[in-house]
Amino acid sequence: MPSMIDLQFIGSPVWPSSFAAASMADIFLAGFASFAFVTDLVLADFGSLHFEQKFSPFSSVHSCVPPFGQSPGATFAGFAALAFFAGLAVLVLVFFLVISASALGLVAGNWQDEVGVANAPPSFVGPAPAEATGTIEVPKGPNVDLSDIDPLAPRYQEWDERAAKLKTTVGTKRETLPLGGDRFGRDVLSKAVKGTQISVFVGVLAAIVATAIGTLLGAFGGFFGGKVGDFLEWLYNVFESIPGILLIFAFAAVLGRGIGTVVIILGLTGWTGMYRQVRAEFIKHSTREYVRAAEAIGAPPLSRMFRHILPNISHVMLVRLGLLVVGFIKAEVILSYLGLGVPVDAVSWGTMLAEAQAELILGHWWQLATATVFMAVFVTAFSLMADAARDALDPKLRGLE
C-alpha cells in the first residue's frame, strides 16, 4: 500500500522562550503564525499535505492512520480534516432540518405577526430608550356643530356606539426580540428562518432544473455530435452571447413575480455551464473501452449514454450542481432585492436586505446582519460540502482511472 500521508510543514510558529519576557508584538506574531498554519493545514484544500492518493473526507478513518515510523502529526491532520467536513455536513443538515420544519409550519409560522414594538432591538442589546412624548392641548369651549357643513355629522354618534360594541384585543408587544424586529415589529429571527426556506428552495429547485436541461442537451450533443451537436452548440452560443444578468432581468420583466417564476427563469438561463461540462465528458467517455464493450454486446445508444457514461461523470455534475445552487441563491437575492423575485406576501433573504436598507439609515442594523450571516454560513458550508463530495466521487482521485 502507498503511504497515505506525507506531512510537509510550510511553516511552524516560533514561540518566545518566555511569555513574561516577550513583547506584545512577539505574542501577536506567534498567535497569527499558529492560526495561519492551522488554517493552511485544514482549510486550504490541504495544500501543505502531499498524498499519493488524495485524501477524501469521506474515506475510512483507518486511511488517516500513517504507517509505522511516520510523524504523528499526519494522524492529527487526517482526523482534523475529517472532523472539519463532518462539522460542515452537520451544519448543512441542520439548515435543511430547519427549512423542513419551516415548510411544515412547525417553526416561523407566525413570521408576519407583529410581536414587538417597531424596530425592537435584539435582546443582547437591550430595550431602546424611551422617546419623549408631548401633549396636545385640547381647545376650550363647546364643540362646534358641523351638521350644517358636514352631511355625515349626524352619523358620527351612531358609528361611535357601534364601534364601542366591537371587542378588540391588543397583545402586549415586546420591547426586545431575540435578534431584533423590523419596522412593523415582526421577529427578524422568524423572518430569517422563513427566508432561508424560500431562498434555499428556489436555489436548489432551479439548480435541479438547470442540471436536468444541461445534462440532457450535453449528453446528446457530446454523444451523437454531427448536426445534433452543431445545433446544440449554436443554441449554447446564443445563450452565452447574452449577459446572464440581463437575460434574467428580461425573463423576470416578462413573466412577473413569483417563486415558480424565479425557478423557471433561473433554470432556463443557467444550464449552459452544465451543458458545456457534460458535453466534454460525453465526448471523452464515448470512446472508452467500457462504452465500446457495451456497444459490442448490443446496448442501445440511450443505455450507453445514461446507464454507462452518466454514472462515471456524476462527480462533475455534482460539483456543478453545488455551484449552481450557490449562484442561484445569490441571483434570487438580487431579484428579490430589486422587486423582481418573490411576491410581496413572502419573505426571502433578498426582501430582508431590501427592507434593511431603509432601516440601516436609522441605525437599525440587526435585520441586515441576520440575513447576511444566515446567507454567508449556508453558502460557505454548502460550497465546501460540494467540493468534499467531488473528492469522494471522482474516480481519478480514488485511483480508479
mmCIF file of N, CA and C in Angstrom, residues 12 99 188 253 272:
data_model
loop_
_atom_site.group_PDB
_atom_site.id
_atom_site.type_symbol
_atom_site.label_atom_id
_atom_site.label_comp_id
_atom_site.label_asym_id
_atom_site.label_seq_id
_atom_site.Cartn_x
_atom_site.Cartn_y
_atom_site.Cartn_z
ATOM 1 N N SER A 12 6.184 26.783 10.696
ATOM 2 C CA SER A 12 5.711 26.479 12.031
ATOM 3 C C SER A 12 5.914 27.697 12.897
ATOM 4 N N ILE A 99 -35.250 24.196 7.528
ATOM 5 C CA ILE A 99 -36.058 24.506 6.346
ATOM 6 C C ILE A 99 -37.277 23.591 6.275
ATOM 7 N N VAL A 188 -37.271 39.251 13.552
ATOM 8 C CA VAL A 188 -36.278 39.092 12.485
ATOM 9 C C VAL A 188 -35.797 37.649 12.402
ATOM 10 N N ALA A 253 -38.949 40.496 -16.128
ATOM 11 C CA ALA A 253 -39.848 41.578 -16.507
ATOM 12 C C ALA A 253 -41.042 41.061 -17.306
ATOM 13 N N THR A 272 -26.194 26.527 -19.205
ATOM 14 C CA THR A 272 -25.103 26.493 -20.191
ATOM 15 C C THR A 272 -23.810 25.917 -19.609
#
